[in-house]
Each structure stands twice: as C-alpha cells, then as structure tokens.
XYZ file of C-alpha atoms in Angstrom:
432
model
C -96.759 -62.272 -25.473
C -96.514 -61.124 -29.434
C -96.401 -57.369 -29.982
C -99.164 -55.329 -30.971
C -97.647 -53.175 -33.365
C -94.075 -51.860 -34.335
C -92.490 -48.795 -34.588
C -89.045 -46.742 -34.754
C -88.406 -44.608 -32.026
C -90.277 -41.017 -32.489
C -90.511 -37.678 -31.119
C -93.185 -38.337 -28.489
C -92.747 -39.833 -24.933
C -90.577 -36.486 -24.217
C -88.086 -36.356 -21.502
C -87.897 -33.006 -19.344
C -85.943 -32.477 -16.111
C -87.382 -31.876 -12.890
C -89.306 -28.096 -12.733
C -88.041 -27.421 -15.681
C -90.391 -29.352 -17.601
C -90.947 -32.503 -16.312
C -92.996 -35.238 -18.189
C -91.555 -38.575 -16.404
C -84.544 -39.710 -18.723
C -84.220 -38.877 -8.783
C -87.092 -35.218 0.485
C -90.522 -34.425 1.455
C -90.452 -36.957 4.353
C -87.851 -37.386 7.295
C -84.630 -39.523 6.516
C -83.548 -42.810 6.321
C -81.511 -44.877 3.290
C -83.069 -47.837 2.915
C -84.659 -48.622 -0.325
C -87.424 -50.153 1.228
C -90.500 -47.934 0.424
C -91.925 -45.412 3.261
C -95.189 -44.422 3.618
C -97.474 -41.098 4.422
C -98.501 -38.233 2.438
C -97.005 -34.507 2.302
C -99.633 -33.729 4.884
C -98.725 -37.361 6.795
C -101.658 -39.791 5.799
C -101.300 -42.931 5.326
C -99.900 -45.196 2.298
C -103.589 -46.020 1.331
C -106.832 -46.555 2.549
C -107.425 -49.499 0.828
C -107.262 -53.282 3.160
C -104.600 -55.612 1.928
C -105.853 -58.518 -0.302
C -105.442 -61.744 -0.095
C -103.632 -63.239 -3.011
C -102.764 -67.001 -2.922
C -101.153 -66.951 -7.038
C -98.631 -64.382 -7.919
C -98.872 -60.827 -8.261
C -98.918 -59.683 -11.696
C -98.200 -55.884 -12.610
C -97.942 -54.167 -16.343
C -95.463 -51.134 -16.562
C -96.637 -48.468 -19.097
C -93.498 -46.434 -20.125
C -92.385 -44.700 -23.632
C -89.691 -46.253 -25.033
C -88.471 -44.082 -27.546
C -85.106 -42.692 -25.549
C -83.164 -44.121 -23.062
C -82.408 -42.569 -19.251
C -82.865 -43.723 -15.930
C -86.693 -45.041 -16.950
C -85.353 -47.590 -19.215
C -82.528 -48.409 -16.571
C -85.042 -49.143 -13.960
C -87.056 -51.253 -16.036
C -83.936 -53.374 -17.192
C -82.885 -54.147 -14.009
C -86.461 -54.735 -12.624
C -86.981 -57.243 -15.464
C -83.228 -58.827 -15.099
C -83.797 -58.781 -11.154
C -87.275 -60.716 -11.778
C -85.711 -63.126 -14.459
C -83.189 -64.142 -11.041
C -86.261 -64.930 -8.724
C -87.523 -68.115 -8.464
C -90.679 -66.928 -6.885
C -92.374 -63.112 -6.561
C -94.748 -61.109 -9.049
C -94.808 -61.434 -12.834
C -93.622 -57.852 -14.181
C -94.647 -57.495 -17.634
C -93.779 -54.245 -19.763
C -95.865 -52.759 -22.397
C -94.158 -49.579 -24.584
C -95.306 -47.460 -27.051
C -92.002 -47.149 -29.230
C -89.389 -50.115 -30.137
C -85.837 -49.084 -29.562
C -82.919 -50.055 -27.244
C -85.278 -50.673 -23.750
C -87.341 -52.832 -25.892
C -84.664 -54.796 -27.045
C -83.150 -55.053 -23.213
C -86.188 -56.045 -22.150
C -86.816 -59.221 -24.697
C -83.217 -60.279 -24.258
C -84.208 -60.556 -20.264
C -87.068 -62.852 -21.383
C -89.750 -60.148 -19.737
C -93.539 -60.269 -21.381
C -93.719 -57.202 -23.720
C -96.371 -55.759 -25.516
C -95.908 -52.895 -27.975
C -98.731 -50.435 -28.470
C -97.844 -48.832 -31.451
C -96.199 -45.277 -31.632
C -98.512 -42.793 -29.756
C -98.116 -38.790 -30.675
C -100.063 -36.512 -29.165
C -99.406 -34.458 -32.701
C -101.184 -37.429 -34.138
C -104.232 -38.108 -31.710
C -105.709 -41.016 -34.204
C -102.293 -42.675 -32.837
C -102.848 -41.863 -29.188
C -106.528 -43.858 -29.625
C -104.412 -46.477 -31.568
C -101.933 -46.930 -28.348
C -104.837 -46.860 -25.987
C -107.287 -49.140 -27.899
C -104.003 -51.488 -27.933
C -103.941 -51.510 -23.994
C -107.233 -52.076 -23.451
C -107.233 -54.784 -25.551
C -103.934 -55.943 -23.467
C -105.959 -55.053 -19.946
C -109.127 -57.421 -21.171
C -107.170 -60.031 -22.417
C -105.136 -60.444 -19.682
C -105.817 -60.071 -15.632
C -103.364 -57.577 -13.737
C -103.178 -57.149 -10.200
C -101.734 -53.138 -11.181
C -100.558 -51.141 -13.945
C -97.922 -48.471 -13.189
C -97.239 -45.821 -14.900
C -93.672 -44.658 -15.224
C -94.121 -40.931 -14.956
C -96.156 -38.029 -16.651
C -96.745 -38.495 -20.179
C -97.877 -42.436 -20.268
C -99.623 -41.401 -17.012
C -101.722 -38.738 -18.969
C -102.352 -41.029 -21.787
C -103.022 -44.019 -20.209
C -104.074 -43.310 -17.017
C -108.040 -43.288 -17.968
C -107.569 -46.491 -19.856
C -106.435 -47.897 -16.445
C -109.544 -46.190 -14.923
C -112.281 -47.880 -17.254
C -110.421 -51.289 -17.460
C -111.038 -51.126 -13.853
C -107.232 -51.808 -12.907
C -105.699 -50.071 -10.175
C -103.185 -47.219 -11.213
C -99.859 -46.595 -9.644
C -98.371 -43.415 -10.780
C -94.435 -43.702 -10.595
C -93.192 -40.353 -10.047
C -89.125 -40.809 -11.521
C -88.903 -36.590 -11.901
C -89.836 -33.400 -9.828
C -93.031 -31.942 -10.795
C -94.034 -28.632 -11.131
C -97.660 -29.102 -12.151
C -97.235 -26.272 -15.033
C -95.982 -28.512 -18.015
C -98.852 -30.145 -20.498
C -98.278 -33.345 -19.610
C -98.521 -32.704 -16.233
C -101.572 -30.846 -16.611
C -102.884 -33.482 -18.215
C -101.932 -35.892 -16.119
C -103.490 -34.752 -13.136
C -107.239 -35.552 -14.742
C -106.368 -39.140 -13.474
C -105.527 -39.706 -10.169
C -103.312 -42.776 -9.376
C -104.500 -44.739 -6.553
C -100.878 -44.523 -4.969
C -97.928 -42.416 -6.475
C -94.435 -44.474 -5.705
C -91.361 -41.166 -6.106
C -88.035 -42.490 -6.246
C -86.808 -39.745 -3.749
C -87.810 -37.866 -0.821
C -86.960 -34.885 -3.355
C -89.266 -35.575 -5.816
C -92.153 -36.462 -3.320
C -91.743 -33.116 -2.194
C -93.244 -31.893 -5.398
C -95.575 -34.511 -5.843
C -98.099 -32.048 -4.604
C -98.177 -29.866 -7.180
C -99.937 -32.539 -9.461
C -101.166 -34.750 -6.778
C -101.786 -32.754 -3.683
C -104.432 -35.607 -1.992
C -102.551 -38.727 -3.630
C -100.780 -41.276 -0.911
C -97.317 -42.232 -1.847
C -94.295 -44.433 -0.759
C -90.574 -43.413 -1.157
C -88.953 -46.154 -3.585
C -85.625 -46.087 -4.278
C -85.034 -47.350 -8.090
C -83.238 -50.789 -8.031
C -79.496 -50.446 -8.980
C -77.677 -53.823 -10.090
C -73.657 -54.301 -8.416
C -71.615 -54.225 -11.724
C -69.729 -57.338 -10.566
C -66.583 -58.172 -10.011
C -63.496 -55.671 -10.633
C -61.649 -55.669 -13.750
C -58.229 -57.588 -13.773
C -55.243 -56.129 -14.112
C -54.960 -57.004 -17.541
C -58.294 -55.757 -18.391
C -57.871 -52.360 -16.313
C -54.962 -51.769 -18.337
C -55.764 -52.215 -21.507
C -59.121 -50.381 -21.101
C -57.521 -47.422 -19.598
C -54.440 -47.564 -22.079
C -57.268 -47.984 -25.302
C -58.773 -44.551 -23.573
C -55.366 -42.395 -23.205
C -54.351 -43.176 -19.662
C -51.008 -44.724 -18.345
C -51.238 -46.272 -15.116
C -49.985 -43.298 -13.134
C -53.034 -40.881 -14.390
C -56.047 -40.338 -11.978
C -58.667 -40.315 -14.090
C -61.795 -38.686 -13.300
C -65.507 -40.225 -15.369
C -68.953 -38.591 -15.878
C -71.407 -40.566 -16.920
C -74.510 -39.069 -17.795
C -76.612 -38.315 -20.926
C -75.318 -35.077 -22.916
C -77.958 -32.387 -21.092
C -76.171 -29.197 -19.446
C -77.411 -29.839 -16.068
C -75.955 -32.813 -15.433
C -72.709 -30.560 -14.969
C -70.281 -31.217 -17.823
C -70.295 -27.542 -18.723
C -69.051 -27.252 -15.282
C -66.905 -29.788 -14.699
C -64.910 -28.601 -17.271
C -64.831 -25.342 -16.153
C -62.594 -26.701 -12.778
C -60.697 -29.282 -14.863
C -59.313 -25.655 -16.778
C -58.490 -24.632 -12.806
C -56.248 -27.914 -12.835
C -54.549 -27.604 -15.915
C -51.272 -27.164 -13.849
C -52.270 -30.600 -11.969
C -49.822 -33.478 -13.147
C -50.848 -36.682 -13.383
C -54.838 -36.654 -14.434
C -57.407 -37.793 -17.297
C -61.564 -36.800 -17.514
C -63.459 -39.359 -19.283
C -67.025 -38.447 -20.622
C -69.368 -40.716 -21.551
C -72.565 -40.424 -22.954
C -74.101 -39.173 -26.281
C -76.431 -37.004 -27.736
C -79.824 -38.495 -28.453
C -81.407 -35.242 -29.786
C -80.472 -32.103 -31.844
C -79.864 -29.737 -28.940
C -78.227 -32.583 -27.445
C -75.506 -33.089 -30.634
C -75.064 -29.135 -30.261
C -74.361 -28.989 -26.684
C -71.909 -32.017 -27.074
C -69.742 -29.830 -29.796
C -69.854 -26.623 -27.447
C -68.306 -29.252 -24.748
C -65.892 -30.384 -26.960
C -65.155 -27.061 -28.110
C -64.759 -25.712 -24.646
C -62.086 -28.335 -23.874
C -59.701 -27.404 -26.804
C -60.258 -23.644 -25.840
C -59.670 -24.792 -22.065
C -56.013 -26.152 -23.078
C -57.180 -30.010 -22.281
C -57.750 -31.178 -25.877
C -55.370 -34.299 -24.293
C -56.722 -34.658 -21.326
C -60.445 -35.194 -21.966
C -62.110 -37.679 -24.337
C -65.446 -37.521 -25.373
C -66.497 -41.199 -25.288
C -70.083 -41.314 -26.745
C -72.491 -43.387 -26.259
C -71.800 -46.303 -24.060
C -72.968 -49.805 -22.750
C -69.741 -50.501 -20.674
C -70.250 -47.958 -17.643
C -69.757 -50.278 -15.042
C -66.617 -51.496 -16.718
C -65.765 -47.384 -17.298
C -66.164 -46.890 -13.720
C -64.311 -49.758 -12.688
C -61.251 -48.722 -14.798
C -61.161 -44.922 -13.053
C -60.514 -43.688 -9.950
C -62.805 -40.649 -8.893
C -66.734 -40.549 -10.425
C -67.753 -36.654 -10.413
C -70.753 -35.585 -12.240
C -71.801 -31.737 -10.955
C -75.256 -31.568 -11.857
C -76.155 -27.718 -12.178
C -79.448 -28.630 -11.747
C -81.389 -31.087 -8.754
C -81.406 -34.446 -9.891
C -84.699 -36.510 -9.543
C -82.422 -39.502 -7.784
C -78.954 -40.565 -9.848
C -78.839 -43.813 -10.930
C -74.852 -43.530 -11.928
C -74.315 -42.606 -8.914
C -75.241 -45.701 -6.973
C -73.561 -47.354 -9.614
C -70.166 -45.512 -8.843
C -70.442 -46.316 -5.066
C -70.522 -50.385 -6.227
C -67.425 -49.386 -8.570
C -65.891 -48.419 -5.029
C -65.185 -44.607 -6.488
C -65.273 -41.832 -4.435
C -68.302 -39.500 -5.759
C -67.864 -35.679 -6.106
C -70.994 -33.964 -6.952
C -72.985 -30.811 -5.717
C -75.592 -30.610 -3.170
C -78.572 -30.784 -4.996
C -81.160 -33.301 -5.185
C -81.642 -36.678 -4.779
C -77.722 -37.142 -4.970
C -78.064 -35.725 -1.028
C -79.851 -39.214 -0.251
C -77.109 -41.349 -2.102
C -73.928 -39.565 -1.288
C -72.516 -38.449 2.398
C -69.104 -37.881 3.756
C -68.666 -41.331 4.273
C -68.129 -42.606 0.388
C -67.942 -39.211 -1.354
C -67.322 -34.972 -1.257
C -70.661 -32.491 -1.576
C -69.569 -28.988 -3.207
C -71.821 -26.015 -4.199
C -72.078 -25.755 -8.257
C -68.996 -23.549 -8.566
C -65.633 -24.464 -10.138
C -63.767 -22.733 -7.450
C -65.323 -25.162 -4.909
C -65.137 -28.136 -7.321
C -61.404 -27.605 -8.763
C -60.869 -27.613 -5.076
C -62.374 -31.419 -4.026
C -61.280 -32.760 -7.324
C -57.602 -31.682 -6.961
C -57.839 -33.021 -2.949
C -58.813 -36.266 -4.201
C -56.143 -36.375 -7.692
C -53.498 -35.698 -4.900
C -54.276 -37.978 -1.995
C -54.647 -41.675 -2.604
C -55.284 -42.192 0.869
C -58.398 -40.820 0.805
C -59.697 -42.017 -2.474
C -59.356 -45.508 -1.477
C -61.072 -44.856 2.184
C -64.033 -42.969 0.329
C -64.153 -45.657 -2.419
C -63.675 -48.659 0.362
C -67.340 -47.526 1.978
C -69.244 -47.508 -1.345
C -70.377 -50.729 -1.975
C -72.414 -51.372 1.846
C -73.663 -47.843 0.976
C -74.884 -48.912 -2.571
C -76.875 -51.663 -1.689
C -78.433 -50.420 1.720
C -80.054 -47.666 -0.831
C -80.628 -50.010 -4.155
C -80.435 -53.757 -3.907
C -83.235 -54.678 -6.833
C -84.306 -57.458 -4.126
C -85.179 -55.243 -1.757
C -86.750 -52.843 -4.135
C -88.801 -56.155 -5.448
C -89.904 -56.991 -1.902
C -91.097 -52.861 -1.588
C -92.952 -52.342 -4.948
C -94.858 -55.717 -4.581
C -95.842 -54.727 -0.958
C -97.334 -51.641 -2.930
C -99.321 -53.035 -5.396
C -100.543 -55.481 -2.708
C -101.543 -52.133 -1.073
C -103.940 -50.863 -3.728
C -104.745 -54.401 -5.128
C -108.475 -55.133 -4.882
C -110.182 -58.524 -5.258
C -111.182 -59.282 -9.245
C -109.386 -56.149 -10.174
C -108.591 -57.358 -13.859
C-alpha cells in the first residue's frame, strides 16, 4: 500500500501520562492475569450489544496512531505487526500514521500495510482536514472490518471520519483518563463502539470520557526476547558498560519522564553508596526539551549523590532485551501510576526479579512470586534493592518464576486471538 504523504516527525500526536494529561508513550473489574480480553462495563454490561457476524474471509482492521514519538504505542504496534507477519492464518492488521519516524520504519521492515496521512496539527487545522481527507480516501478505497484508534488524540481526530465512512470504531484506551485534557474533551464527541484498556487500571477511568461505552480488558502483546546471552556475550556487554562479573547491576528502562522513578531511584542508590559490589544502568533518552533537561538534572544528581562510577546514563536504546538479559535486578519506581508497563513484562521474560512501587498497572504484572512491591520512598526502596544486591538466592528464585508469569499476561498470540474476537464483536455485515 504506497503512502499518502510524508513527513518528519512534529510536535502534534502529544504524549501525556495518565490524569495528568492524558492524550493516548498501562483495575476497574475483578482479577485475573490472563491477557485474554474480559468483558462488562464499569456499571457491569455487557461487551456489546451488537450479534457476532459471520465472516468466511479474514478479518481486516486499520490502526490509527501518531507516529511522531516512540513509547509503549509504537511497541504494541511492532509487535502486533511482527506477531501477525508469524501467522499463517488470522486478520490482516494494517497501520495508517500521521508522522514518519522510527514506528514507521518498524513497521515497513515487518512487511505490515502502511499508509501515511500526512502530518496533522491541530495548530494547523488545514493539515488536520489534509490527514482526514487522506483516511477517508484510505476507508473508501479499501473495505475494513474495524478501525481502532490507539488512544485520545487520533481518536478525536479521526474518530468522525470512522463515523461517516460507516466503519466501526474501537477506541484503544493505552492511558488513564481524566476527561479534563483537550483531547479528551474532544474525544468524547465520538463514541467508539467498544473501548479495549490495556489494564483494569485504566478501565477504571474510562468513565470519565466514556461513561456508557462497553469495553474489554486487553493486555498489550509483549514479545519473549529470546534466548539468553552467552557467556561471552554477557561479558563483554556488561564489561563495554563498566561492570566486572562480580557487580549486581541494577537497569531502568524507561523513557526520560520523572514519573517513571529515576529521580527516585537514585535517591536509594545514594542510601547504598556503602553497598559493595553494585552498578545502575539507565537507559532511555530524551525525546523532548523538558525531557533533555530532566536527563542533565539526573545526571547531575548522580555526581552530587557520590555515584558518578556507579551509574551510566545509556541513552537511547534498541538492545533492551539484550540490557536486561546482561543484569541482574530490573527496578523502575514509577512515582506516578503507570497505564500498564510494557518493560516490565519484558523483564519477567529476561528472568529478573522486578522492584517497583505499588501503583498502577505494574500491580497486575508483578506479585510476590517474580518480584518486590515498595511504596515510592527511598527508605522503603534502598531497603528491597539492597535485600536483593545481597542475596543471590532470592534473585534467582524471583527471576526463575518470570517467564510462565510473562506470557500468561502477554503472549502476542493470545492477545491476537482476544483483539480479533473484539472486532468480530462490533463487526457488522458490509461495514466498509
């Protein structure tokens, strides 16, 4: 499918955290793990009203997303279009973006359909008609069973293009919502036919934009990293990052925001100065001004801390697996809930042990079994950290239990099998 028009990444398509300001970067219902979705409302309805159709040829669903920074959105969509590439049978998931950039690329070098519709700024609204005319020329010219939207600010744009091609709409709800910020506001003009939230915490707010909308619990597909590293390669990552062999090193992973705890974890490594025998590796880099700001106050922090050798500041990475393969403890303390935590499922396949505080989505990923929950304090996270840099015993039994635990709550099949149950859900006959 060619492109409909180019562009370099912009300023639109913004990314804001949970009630905070939430425009898309993951426990209203009762338990369970599974990734499978479940189904009700916040007031316990049912997934939809709708009666299932019949389709004999495959499904075929168009993700709307912005594509101008890259987060757990853009992770979900790689390894939705990667898990599809691996199926011999299943729906057709094709993307459509409104910026080029890294996702784009991803998502070409999987061999997924693509359409660009051109660089959409609601600063610049002939550009918003530009991106909308481009998808309705996309919608016409091509029959889809669904189009989902992957959170607010595509939703609020393209949501009514959806509407008058006809198409159902499935809103995918990747943040908490507080119903105050623009783009939700917007947003909530069009209402999706079914609203898929990658947590039980984020459902829980779903109300506040959607308070009528049915909605499933979808856990976002997280790929097994493969294989551990060998020995050689362990090594000689670890040695080409500043640890020996003997050094329990500890990894965040996460893009350079302050909630996502590295302000924090810092603040207990200083508590375990005194600790032999440890390394903190950060990786992740800024993507916007306040970002490259709040990166320098980190590393700032750390010389004033007394670890100037103990921490590196890795940047921006496309290794993570391999990172978390080559350390021994994964602790990211957001400050902040967390819509879900895709690194997080990724550390339990690394077999790490996961420290992290008890907000969240992380409380669906992460239990006594593979990893420690701590209040956001340094005091109480010093604490669990130095437990685990001491006692090797208990790394490996919390690391051992990671993997089963990783793919009960993400296999991408699974996920697959869930989100084309939904669309099936809300399909209707000669909806194209």
């Amino acid at each position: 499918m060619p492109p409909s028009g180019t562009s370099r990444a912009g300023a639109e398509g913004p990314r804001m955290h949970g009630a905070r300001a939430s425009s898309r970067d993951s426990h209203a219902e009762g338990g369970g793990s599974s990734s499978r979705a479940s189904s009700g409302d916040l007031d316990g309805g049912t997934a939809s009203g709708e009666p299932r159709a019949s389709v004999s040829a495959p499904l075929r669903v168009l993700h709307v997303s912005s594509g101008n920074l890259y987060g757990g959105v853009e992770t979900l969509l790689r390894t939705m279009a990667l898990a599809q590439s691996g199926r011999a049978d299943g729906a057709v998931h094709a993307f459509a973006l409104c910026f080029e950039g890294r996702i784009a690329e991803e998502l070409r070098a999987a061999g997924a359909p693509l359409t660009l519709l051109g660089p959409a700024k609601v600063s610049r609204p002939w550009r918003v008609w530009e991106a909308r005319r481009s998808l309705m020329a996309l919608l016409q010219r091509e029959a889809f069973d669904a189009v989902v939207c992957h959170a607010a600010w595509p939703q609020a744009l393209f949501g009514p293009v959806v509407r008058t091609a006809g198409v159902p709409l499935i809103f995918f709800q990747h943040d908490a919502l507080s119903g105050s910020h623009w783009a939700e506001r917007w947003a909530r003009v069009t209402v999706p036919d079914l609203a898929l939230c990658n947590s039980r915490y984020t459902a829980s707010t779903l109300r506040s934009v959607y308070p009528r909308t049915p909605w499933r619990v979808l856990h976002p597909p997280v790929r097994d990293g493969g294989p551990g590293l060998t020995a050689s390669e362990r090594s000689s990552l670890r040695g080409e990052l500043g640890a020996d062999p003997r050094d329990v090193v500890i990894i965040h992973a996460s893009r350079m925001q302050e909630w996502k705890g590295q302000r924090l974890l810092l603040e207990a490594l200083g508590r375990l100065r005194q600790v032999p025998r440890w390394k903190a590796w950060f990786a992740g880099g800024a993507q916007r001004p306040e970002e490259v700001s709040y990166e320098e106050g980190l590393k700032a922090q750390a010389v004033a801390l007394g670890l100037g050798d103990r921490v590196r500041f890795l940047g921006q990475r496309s290794d993570v697996p391999r990172l978390l393969r080559a350390a021994e403890v994964h602790c990211q303390p957001n400050t902040g809930a967390e819509p879900f935590g895709l690194v997080f499922v990724e550390a339990l396949y690394a077999g790490l042990p996961v420290v992290t505080t008890a907000l969240g989505g992380p409380l669906e990923i992460v239990d006594a079994s593979c990893g420690v929950l701590v209040p956001p304090k340094p005091e109480a996270l010093a604490l669990a950290l130095r437990e685990l840099i001491e006692d090797e015993s208990a790394r490996r039994t919390l690391g051992s239990r990671g993997p089963d635990r990783a793919r009960s709550l993400s296999a991408p099949s699974v996920f697959l099998d869930a989100l084309e149950d939904s669309v099936r859900s809300v399909a209707r006959g000669g909806a194209a």
